[in-house]
Amino acid sequence: MFRKKIPVLFIIFALTGSCWGQKYEGSDTLSFSSPLDFQLFLSDNFGEIRPNHFHSGIDLRTQGETGKKVFAACEGYVSRIKIAPDGYGRALYINHPGGYETVYGHLTVFADTIENYIRQLQYARHTFSIDVQLPEGLIPIKKGELIALSGNSGGSTGPHLHFEIRKTPEEHPVNPLLFHLPVKDTIAPLIFSLKFYPLNNKSFIKHQNKEFITFVQKSTSGYSLPGKSALPVWGKIGLGIETLDCMNLSAGEYEIYSAELRVDTVLVSRLLLNELAFEKTRYANSCIDYKDYYLNDEKFIKLYKEPGNIADVYDTTINRGVVNFCDGKIHKIQITVKDAAQDSSTCTFLVRSTNKRNISTHLPVEKNGIPFYWNKNNLAKTGDMILNVPAFALYDNISFVYNSSGDILPGLYSPTYNLHHPWVPLQRNCILSINPLNLPERLRDKTCIVQLEKNKVVKAIAGQWDNNFVTAKINEFGSYAVGVDTVAPIITPVNISGLAMEDTIKFRVTDNLSGIKQCNGFIDNNWVLFEYDPKNELVYYVFDPKRLQKNKPHSLLLQVNDMNNNISQYSADFYW
């Protein structure tokens, strides 16, 4: 809310000074080199708190290009190869001595030995998407060996290299910046504003029972709140901080490494982004003010834990970081944020515990809401809709509200059910069942649950027909109805004419609702490897002289299925 755009001149410093000062287990004995052969600049940091997950590695800029050489950061062996249309796209995993593994994501192509191995498996299994574990010794790797070229594959939004260091066998990503990679940072994090949360109806900030946001001011002695008087508070209070880190010679904005909250010098809470667990990554939703992020695109990191948040990134908490101010005294608050190089900034201020309050200002209460509990199974039900919210799906208790106008939008087969608020995050899947109205029996196997925004379908979720209901798993609150998908994908040729001069066959592939499930291509009745790039709606085959005879006519068949098993086919003859 108070964050300003950082002037470029402010963050351009000489590449001198301290490098990474924090150490991690094994970082003294295990040496990782840079996976790129030019100056490292980050586009995203380790542990960045995003909707539904923490960022599990660092994203390294590749000068805005694909095809940069990628090198093994340490000796070892290829332990896993994964290719998918989403996620990390083309990804390579290398196991190293000392119990660590490195991961290289969004690649364009692997080194020849690796590429030949995985290509044989794709043809043997007739699949583009593949995830295979390799035994030790099959493909040994030397430190500094060329292993791939960088790219933009998978869920990447621009050319870069996603790089991870993981602990094996836990498969826990750890912060690569703690392993002496050649990235310089001598700039302390910036603090923009603080947010105070009254955690029940008996808690007050500035005599009011509502959230309070304040900017902070910087001086030579650090950050502080504006004004000289102590901030009046009472009851159970949580704190959040809007902050980010900067790095030398980069205009990027990065996640901090740690945030500590002290009250009268006592360490109450510490957020530490040095190691992550994939099974707990969705708890990132509870580590930020999700509502503010959803509505305003502002990120306040919480310095307290909600009851249902069991994220390991909080390594020190007293009473989950919740402070109970009820003694009538003045208390000194210190919030210190650091980066992985241990550059730090501290905000210091005073609060006065006072029970003076304005009883006319209270936290909003949902009218006609149903109490839903974070640690219990919860149910909302009408004659035509059932929603099961299981225990531990919520991070805290809520007053659940839902409604339906009863109207059925064109193309849908049920009213739209508005289930609570999309800015209240969920940790676990919930089970939604909706009874479709006036649905022809012939369409039962084409039904799905659709999610809507402003009366427009934005996503289809695979559902099952069960006792006159369509049932699906949802992982966020919002507006839902029953839809059908009977329309097959559309296949549009891009360069089918004049292929003799081309090195690829390209098609644009789109689907109206449920999304593309599978693409299979055949040349002269033999399966060939068509690759799928969903963000560009592209399906393409790279001519393979080892498997396709040149200078002769060929016949082509491309078959595309969507998630509701609607099928399209395209056939043509060509010369190559």
XYZ file of C-alpha atoms in Angstrom:
576
model
C 0.000 0.000 0.000
C 2.806 2.413 0.838
C 5.519 0.857 -1.325
C 7.256 3.180 -3.760
C 8.994 2.221 -6.992
C 12.722 1.974 -6.254
C 14.900 4.390 -8.220
C 17.452 2.484 -10.283
C 20.246 4.771 -9.085
C 19.513 3.724 -5.520
C 20.296 0.087 -6.158
C 23.259 0.352 -8.513
C 26.368 -0.156 -6.446
C 29.804 -1.474 -7.303
C 30.259 -5.222 -7.078
C 32.426 -4.962 -4.023
C 31.984 -5.752 -0.360
C 30.662 -8.771 1.463
C 29.299 -11.839 -0.232
C 27.001 -14.364 1.493
C 27.699 -14.512 5.218
C 25.097 -17.037 6.386
C 26.176 -20.681 6.424
C 24.206 -23.873 5.967
C 24.870 -27.482 6.875
C 27.426 -28.833 4.408
C 28.080 -25.487 2.758
C 31.646 -25.399 4.102
C 32.620 -28.798 2.669
C 30.479 -28.987 -0.479
C 31.412 -26.518 -3.193
C 28.897 -25.544 -5.878
C 30.001 -23.527 -8.879
C 27.814 -21.295 -11.002
C 25.560 -23.122 -13.475
C 26.094 -20.268 -15.972
C 29.326 -18.895 -17.425
C 28.473 -15.211 -17.028
C 27.648 -12.824 -14.178
C 24.714 -14.122 -12.120
C 21.682 -11.889 -11.706
C 18.491 -13.070 -10.052
C 14.982 -12.451 -11.322
C 13.424 -14.246 -8.325
C 14.796 -15.265 -4.953
C 14.515 -18.434 -2.904
C 11.451 -18.656 -0.687
C 9.466 -15.980 -2.481
C 5.973 -16.186 -1.016
C 3.515 -16.675 -3.876
C -0.141 -17.695 -3.945
C -0.281 -21.418 -3.090
C 3.473 -21.971 -2.780
C 6.950 -20.839 -1.836
C 9.462 -20.442 -4.657
C 11.772 -23.418 -4.199
C 14.884 -22.116 -5.955
C 16.438 -19.063 -7.514
C 15.645 -17.847 -11.009
C 18.771 -16.776 -12.875
C 18.507 -14.288 -15.714
C 19.783 -15.531 -19.081
C 20.152 -12.106 -20.700
C 16.621 -12.311 -22.086
C 17.556 -15.217 -24.363
C 17.191 -18.980 -24.609
C 20.036 -21.285 -25.568
C 22.595 -20.216 -22.939
C 24.973 -22.967 -21.814
C 24.048 -24.609 -18.492
C 26.760 -26.406 -16.504
C 26.671 -28.903 -13.658
C 27.292 -27.078 -10.383
C 29.022 -30.125 -8.854
C 30.079 -33.652 -9.790
C 27.535 -36.452 -9.495
C 25.129 -38.354 -11.723
C 21.821 -37.665 -13.465
C 19.197 -39.008 -11.080
C 15.991 -37.814 -12.718
C 14.745 -36.350 -15.993
C 11.309 -34.783 -16.230
C 9.559 -33.258 -19.227
C 6.122 -31.684 -18.888
C 4.101 -28.984 -20.665
C 3.799 -27.072 -17.393
C 5.830 -26.713 -14.190
C 9.583 -26.805 -14.808
C 9.114 -27.914 -18.426
C 12.333 -29.689 -19.348
C 14.067 -30.332 -16.029
C 17.246 -32.141 -15.041
C 18.144 -33.492 -11.591
C 21.733 -34.338 -10.553
C 22.653 -36.141 -7.328
C 25.910 -35.122 -5.626
C 28.104 -36.497 -2.851
C 27.301 -35.149 0.591
C 23.539 -35.638 0.430
C 22.555 -32.870 -1.989
C 20.905 -32.651 -5.383
C 20.716 -29.816 -7.917
C 17.752 -29.099 -10.181
C 17.821 -27.193 -13.493
C 14.429 -26.126 -14.869
C 12.829 -24.553 -17.974
C 15.561 -25.934 -20.247
C 15.425 -25.996 -24.053
C 17.478 -29.099 -24.786
C 19.701 -31.484 -22.834
C 23.277 -32.404 -23.676
C 23.497 -35.089 -26.357
C 23.941 -38.110 -24.055
C 20.984 -37.083 -21.897
C 18.840 -36.014 -24.874
C 19.394 -39.290 -26.711
C 18.529 -41.312 -23.601
C 15.260 -39.497 -22.887
C 14.242 -39.375 -26.555
C 14.487 -43.183 -26.768
C 12.229 -43.477 -23.715
C 9.672 -41.048 -25.140
C 9.467 -43.076 -28.340
C 9.349 -46.370 -26.462
C 6.493 -45.127 -24.258
C 4.755 -43.019 -26.921
C 4.601 -39.947 -24.710
C 5.905 -36.389 -24.637
C 5.467 -35.954 -20.877
C 7.846 -38.182 -18.954
C 9.302 -38.471 -15.471
C 12.018 -41.069 -15.024
C 14.425 -41.935 -12.208
C 17.927 -43.004 -13.267
C 20.248 -45.374 -11.376
C 23.588 -44.161 -10.116
C 26.357 -44.560 -12.673
C 24.173 -44.589 -15.779
C 24.962 -40.973 -16.734
C 27.859 -39.665 -14.597
C 28.446 -35.921 -14.546
C 31.592 -33.889 -13.878
C 31.594 -30.521 -12.165
C 31.384 -27.796 -14.802
C 30.227 -30.204 -17.520
C 27.805 -28.834 -20.118
C 24.448 -30.466 -19.351
C 21.847 -28.406 -21.232
C 20.871 -25.146 -22.873
C 18.651 -22.701 -21.025
C 15.141 -22.036 -22.201
C 11.593 -20.966 -21.466
C 9.803 -24.314 -21.283
C 6.961 -25.269 -18.981
C 5.287 -22.666 -16.805
C 8.037 -20.111 -17.332
C 6.917 -16.579 -18.220
C 10.232 -15.586 -19.788
C 13.689 -17.001 -20.585
C 15.595 -17.909 -17.409
C 17.189 -20.802 -15.537
C 15.425 -22.119 -12.468
C 18.125 -23.510 -10.153
C 17.635 -25.488 -6.942
C 19.756 -27.209 -4.327
C 17.889 -29.926 -2.438
C 18.683 -32.127 0.531
C 18.357 -35.806 -0.261
C 16.556 -38.068 0.514
C 14.103 -35.559 2.062
C 13.884 -33.651 -1.247
C 13.815 -30.422 0.731
C 14.926 -27.363 -1.255
C 17.461 -25.216 0.587
C 18.513 -21.662 -0.143
C 21.198 -21.787 -2.878
C 22.521 -18.394 -1.773
C 23.856 -20.057 1.389
C 26.307 -22.121 -0.700
C 28.695 -19.385 -1.821
C 27.354 -18.844 -5.325
C 28.946 -15.783 -6.957
C 26.082 -13.373 -6.345
C 26.930 -10.100 -4.626
C 24.640 -8.313 -2.192
C 25.671 -5.459 0.078
C 22.291 -3.721 0.187
C 20.072 -4.048 3.256
C 16.368 -4.864 2.805
C 13.860 -2.028 2.627
C 10.882 -1.670 4.982
C 7.809 0.169 3.717
C 4.945 -0.293 6.142
C 3.556 -2.295 9.068
C 0.143 -3.784 9.638
C -1.434 -4.476 13.031
C -4.144 -7.131 13.357
C -6.673 -7.317 16.237
C -7.112 -11.084 16.549
C -10.457 -11.072 18.345
C -13.255 -8.646 19.176
C -11.551 -7.674 22.438
C -8.357 -6.460 20.760
C -7.776 -2.819 19.782
C -5.236 -0.736 17.855
C -5.499 3.017 18.300
C -8.662 2.320 20.339
C -10.393 0.625 17.411
C -11.190 -3.016 16.808
C -9.944 -3.051 13.206
C -6.728 -3.532 11.254
C -4.318 -0.631 11.215
C -1.688 0.086 8.536
C 1.066 2.633 8.939
C 4.035 3.606 6.804
C 7.476 3.718 8.407
C 10.111 6.405 8.177
C 13.848 5.896 7.777
C 16.656 7.739 9.538
C 20.333 7.113 10.191
C 19.368 5.011 13.216
C 16.954 2.784 11.305
C 13.210 2.668 10.687
C 10.478 3.882 13.025
C 6.801 4.808 13.078
C 5.848 8.409 12.330
C 5.376 10.565 15.420
C 6.970 10.272 18.838
C 4.155 8.889 20.989
C 3.646 5.217 21.732
C 0.999 3.459 19.642
C -1.984 2.499 21.860
C -2.847 -1.221 21.690
C -4.806 -3.703 23.738
C -5.364 -7.473 23.711
C -4.100 -10.114 21.308
C -2.285 -8.492 18.411
C -0.532 -9.866 15.329
C 1.941 -7.941 13.180
C 2.716 -7.952 9.472
C 5.452 -6.216 7.522
C 5.742 -4.992 3.944
C 9.381 -5.360 2.983
C 11.665 -6.455 0.160
C 15.343 -6.952 -0.588
C 17.526 -5.399 -3.297
C 20.742 -6.660 -4.862
C 23.743 -5.014 -6.459
C 23.487 -3.998 -10.110
C 19.892 -5.190 -10.343
C 16.594 -3.351 -10.523
C 14.757 -6.430 -9.214
C 12.751 -6.753 -6.013
C 13.419 -9.854 -3.928
C 12.097 -11.762 -0.947
C 13.880 -11.282 2.344
C 15.709 -14.148 4.034
C 14.437 -13.681 7.602
C 12.203 -11.486 9.754
C 12.402 -11.337 13.553
C 9.947 -9.823 16.015
C 11.168 -8.854 19.472
C 9.124 -7.426 22.320
C 11.234 -5.861 25.080
C 14.280 -7.716 23.602
C 12.505 -11.121 23.821
C 12.446 -12.983 20.505
C 8.769 -13.702 19.934
C 8.738 -14.847 16.309
C 11.150 -15.517 13.470
C 10.407 -16.293 9.835
C 13.429 -18.024 8.254
C 13.523 -18.924 4.554
C 16.466 -21.320 4.444
C 14.744 -24.688 3.852
C 11.346 -25.692 2.498
C 9.204 -28.819 2.438
C 7.141 -29.384 -0.698
C 4.363 -31.026 1.308
C 3.938 -27.779 3.237
C 4.517 -25.261 0.456
C 0.836 -24.265 0.209
C 1.050 -22.824 3.729
C 2.592 -19.820 1.981
C -1.029 -18.646 1.721
C -1.129 -18.183 5.484
C 2.293 -16.541 5.730
C 1.031 -13.451 3.927
C -2.065 -11.317 4.290
C -3.811 -13.206 1.515
C -6.824 -10.899 1.369
C -4.672 -7.797 0.907
C -2.577 -9.600 -1.704
C -5.693 -10.758 -3.577
C -7.509 -7.425 -3.524
C -4.670 -4.895 -3.602
C -1.589 -6.783 -4.843
C 0.239 -5.813 -1.642
C 2.274 -8.378 0.297
C 2.372 -8.139 4.074
C 4.403 -10.981 5.574
C 2.816 -12.178 8.787
C 5.033 -12.367 11.871
C 2.531 -14.630 13.602
C 1.012 -18.015 12.760
C -2.657 -18.681 12.318
C -3.853 -21.789 14.214
C -3.980 -23.928 11.065
C -0.570 -22.865 9.728
C 2.099 -25.505 10.382
C 4.698 -24.119 7.961
C 8.256 -24.917 9.050
C 9.497 -21.488 7.999
C 8.565 -20.121 11.432
C 11.368 -21.575 13.530
C 10.836 -19.549 16.712
C 7.456 -18.575 18.080
C 6.066 -17.723 21.501
C 2.300 -18.181 21.460
C 2.511 -18.462 17.635
C 3.915 -14.930 17.513
C 0.692 -13.458 18.926
C 1.420 -10.774 21.533
C -1.101 -10.142 24.320
C -0.833 -6.508 25.428
C -2.896 -6.278 28.597
C -0.586 -5.007 31.352
C -0.978 -1.264 30.940
C 2.745 -0.768 30.260
C 4.881 0.649 27.456
C 6.723 -1.968 25.378
C 9.575 -1.670 22.899
C 9.019 -3.472 19.590
C 11.853 -4.371 17.212
C 11.344 -5.953 13.810
C 14.552 -6.939 12.012
C 14.650 -8.177 8.419
C 17.732 -9.683 6.794
C 18.876 -11.022 3.457
C 20.986 -14.160 3.006
C 24.142 -12.028 3.108
C 23.065 -10.898 6.585
C 22.542 -7.286 5.564
C 19.814 -6.129 7.938
C 17.288 -3.368 8.622
C 15.415 -2.799 11.881
C 12.217 -0.960 12.670
C 11.935 0.121 16.307
C 8.914 1.704 17.985
C 6.907 1.814 21.216
C 3.391 0.611 21.999
C 1.339 1.439 25.070
C -0.935 -1.240 26.456
C -4.176 0.578 27.217
C -7.748 -0.659 27.507
C -9.277 2.570 26.302
C -11.403 1.626 23.329
C -13.995 2.844 20.866
C -16.759 0.252 21.081
C -18.413 1.520 17.900
C -15.599 0.209 15.666
C -15.392 -3.562 15.499
C -14.162 -6.239 13.156
C -16.834 -6.910 10.500
C -19.045 -9.897 11.221
C -20.616 -11.872 8.375
C -24.418 -11.765 8.585
C -26.094 -15.179 8.645
C -22.692 -16.863 8.505
C -22.140 -20.489 9.496
C -19.301 -21.117 11.971
C -16.601 -23.095 10.141
C -13.683 -24.362 12.239
C -10.134 -24.864 11.016
C -9.681 -28.169 12.912
C -13.110 -29.737 12.254
C -15.062 -31.053 9.291
C -17.535 -28.452 8.024
C -20.628 -28.746 5.824
C -22.765 -26.306 3.843
C -25.826 -27.821 2.181
C -28.908 -26.933 0.171
C -31.214 -29.200 -1.803
C -29.018 -28.908 -4.900
C -25.533 -28.096 -3.508
C -23.277 -29.745 -0.940
C -19.878 -28.398 0.101
C -17.594 -30.377 2.403
C -14.717 -28.369 3.899
C -12.547 -30.896 5.756
C -10.624 -30.344 8.957
C -7.351 -28.447 8.423
C -8.498 -26.993 5.094
C -8.805 -23.585 6.772
C -6.056 -21.667 8.546
C -8.426 -20.146 11.115
C -12.089 -20.192 12.060
C -14.402 -18.292 9.719
C -18.052 -17.286 9.476
C -18.912 -19.013 6.197
C -21.412 -17.362 3.843
C -22.845 -18.547 0.559
C -25.723 -17.734 -1.746
C -27.245 -18.307 -5.159
C -29.543 -16.112 -7.210
C -31.272 -19.161 -8.663
C -30.678 -17.945 -12.204
C -28.982 -20.223 -14.718
C -26.572 -18.530 -17.107
C -26.622 -19.477 -20.816
C -24.647 -22.650 -21.502
C -24.766 -23.827 -17.869
C -26.927 -26.435 -16.177
C -27.222 -25.130 -12.637
C -27.475 -21.849 -10.785
C -24.204 -20.220 -9.824
C -23.278 -20.839 -6.182
C -21.176 -18.129 -4.567
C -19.132 -19.908 -1.908
C -17.692 -17.465 0.644
C -14.871 -15.148 -0.518
C -12.023 -15.965 -2.958
C -9.597 -14.008 -0.751
C -9.968 -16.585 2.048
C -7.383 -19.253 1.118
C -7.690 -23.010 1.460
C -4.944 -25.469 2.380
C -6.712 -28.666 1.357
C -9.178 -29.665 -1.333
C -12.890 -29.379 -0.591
C -15.601 -31.562 -2.132
C -18.301 -29.705 -4.043
C -21.415 -31.453 -5.386
C -24.021 -29.681 -7.507
C -27.258 -31.128 -8.881
C -27.589 -30.117 -12.563
C -31.001 -29.033 -13.808
C -32.530 -30.021 -17.144
C -29.401 -31.924 -18.158
C -29.993 -34.403 -21.011
C -28.868 -37.891 -20.045
C -26.607 -38.051 -23.099
C -24.462 -35.239 -21.637
C -23.788 -36.809 -18.257
C -20.281 -37.937 -19.200
C -19.488 -34.442 -20.539
C -20.291 -32.536 -17.340
C -17.799 -30.612 -15.263
C -17.759 -28.059 -12.474
C -16.920 -24.615 -13.801
C -15.558 -21.653 -11.870
C -16.836 -18.195 -12.790
C -15.710 -14.608 -12.320
C -18.174 -11.813 -13.113
C -20.506 -14.393 -14.708
C -17.788 -15.621 -17.086
C -16.333 -19.125 -17.000
C -12.617 -18.951 -16.160
C -11.812 -22.574 -15.370
C -13.243 -26.063 -15.726
C -12.687 -28.707 -13.073
C -13.050 -32.390 -13.889
C -16.138 -33.803 -12.179
C -17.780 -37.162 -11.709
C -21.448 -38.029 -12.110
C -22.590 -39.449 -8.783
C -26.221 -40.067 -7.783
C -27.608 -37.156 -9.832
C -24.858 -34.800 -8.657
C -21.692 -33.614 -10.375
C -18.886 -33.837 -7.815
C -15.430 -32.271 -8.020
C -12.536 -31.181 -5.826
C -12.030 -27.427 -5.469
C -9.095 -25.692 -3.767
C -10.411 -22.153 -3.510
C -13.633 -20.420 -2.592
C -15.500 -18.594 -5.332
C -18.436 -18.967 -7.733
C -19.244 -22.384 -9.216
C -21.824 -24.036 -11.457
C -22.303 -27.117 -13.659
C -21.194 -26.885 -17.272
C -20.696 -29.309 -20.135
C -17.875 -29.651 -22.623
C -18.893 -31.265 -25.897
C -16.640 -29.232 -28.171
C -13.476 -30.882 -29.449
C -10.180 -28.968 -29.563
C -9.420 -26.841 -32.618
C -6.306 -27.741 -34.616
C -4.945 -24.996 -36.875
C -1.893 -25.713 -39.095
C 0.827 -23.091 -38.950
C 3.295 -24.240 -41.622
C 1.975 -27.404 -43.212
C 2.708 -26.091 -46.701
C 6.287 -25.915 -47.885
C 7.673 -28.250 -45.226
C 10.633 -29.238 -47.398
C 12.379 -26.068 -46.243
C 11.345 -26.330 -42.584
C 12.772 -28.192 -39.599
C 9.470 -28.458 -37.697
C 5.769 -29.073 -38.231
C 3.740 -26.606 -36.152
C 0.079 -26.469 -35.152
C -1.888 -24.070 -33.009
C -4.142 -26.038 -30.661
C -6.930 -24.501 -28.560
C -9.806 -25.779 -26.456
C -12.927 -23.942 -25.382
C -13.258 -25.213 -21.797
C -11.715 -28.263 -20.152
C -8.223 -27.911 -21.646
C -5.868 -30.096 -23.663
C -5.169 -33.513 -22.186
C -3.081 -35.300 -24.802
C -1.573 -34.860 -28.261
C -0.460 -37.762 -30.428
C 1.094 -37.502 -33.864
C 1.721 -40.181 -36.480
C 3.799 -40.012 -39.661
C 3.415 -42.896 -42.110
C 1.384 -44.661 -39.371
C 4.301 -44.512 -36.923
C 4.063 -42.574 -33.673
C 6.301 -39.486 -33.621
C 7.145 -37.064 -30.844
C 4.961 -33.960 -30.928
C 5.839 -31.539 -28.145
C 3.200 -29.386 -26.444
C 3.745 -25.770 -25.380
C 0.457 -24.687 -23.742
C 1.392 -21.080 -22.984
C 1.885 -20.509 -26.717
C -0.933 -22.903 -27.715
C 1.626 -24.703 -29.856
C 2.096 -28.359 -30.782
C 5.149 -29.131 -32.891
C 7.274 -31.946 -34.269
C 11.008 -31.471 -34.876
C 12.085 -33.475 -37.902
C 14.301 -36.371 -36.816
C 16.477 -37.749 -39.648
C 17.285 -40.784 -37.481
C 13.629 -41.806 -37.481
C 12.188 -40.205 -40.620
C 13.456 -40.761 -44.151
C 14.176 -37.544 -46.043
C 13.423 -36.539 -49.641
C 10.157 -38.453 -49.983
C 6.393 -37.936 -49.462
C 4.845 -38.657 -46.062
C 1.391 -38.844 -44.509
C 0.603 -37.074 -41.213
C -2.105 -37.610 -38.586
C -2.420 -35.451 -35.449
C -4.920 -36.402 -32.752
C -5.750 -34.072 -29.827
C -7.917 -34.957 -26.802
C -9.331 -32.573 -24.226
C -9.981 -33.345 -20.557
C -13.562 -34.429 -21.341
C -12.350 -36.856 -24.012
C -13.523 -34.808 -26.974
C -11.200 -35.666 -29.867
C -10.037 -33.759 -32.942
C -7.920 -35.085 -35.793
C -5.965 -33.432 -38.574
C -4.436 -35.286 -41.507
C -2.322 -34.167 -44.430
C 0.283 -35.306 -46.905
C 3.607 -33.510 -47.126
C 7.030 -33.799 -48.691
C 10.251 -33.594 -46.673
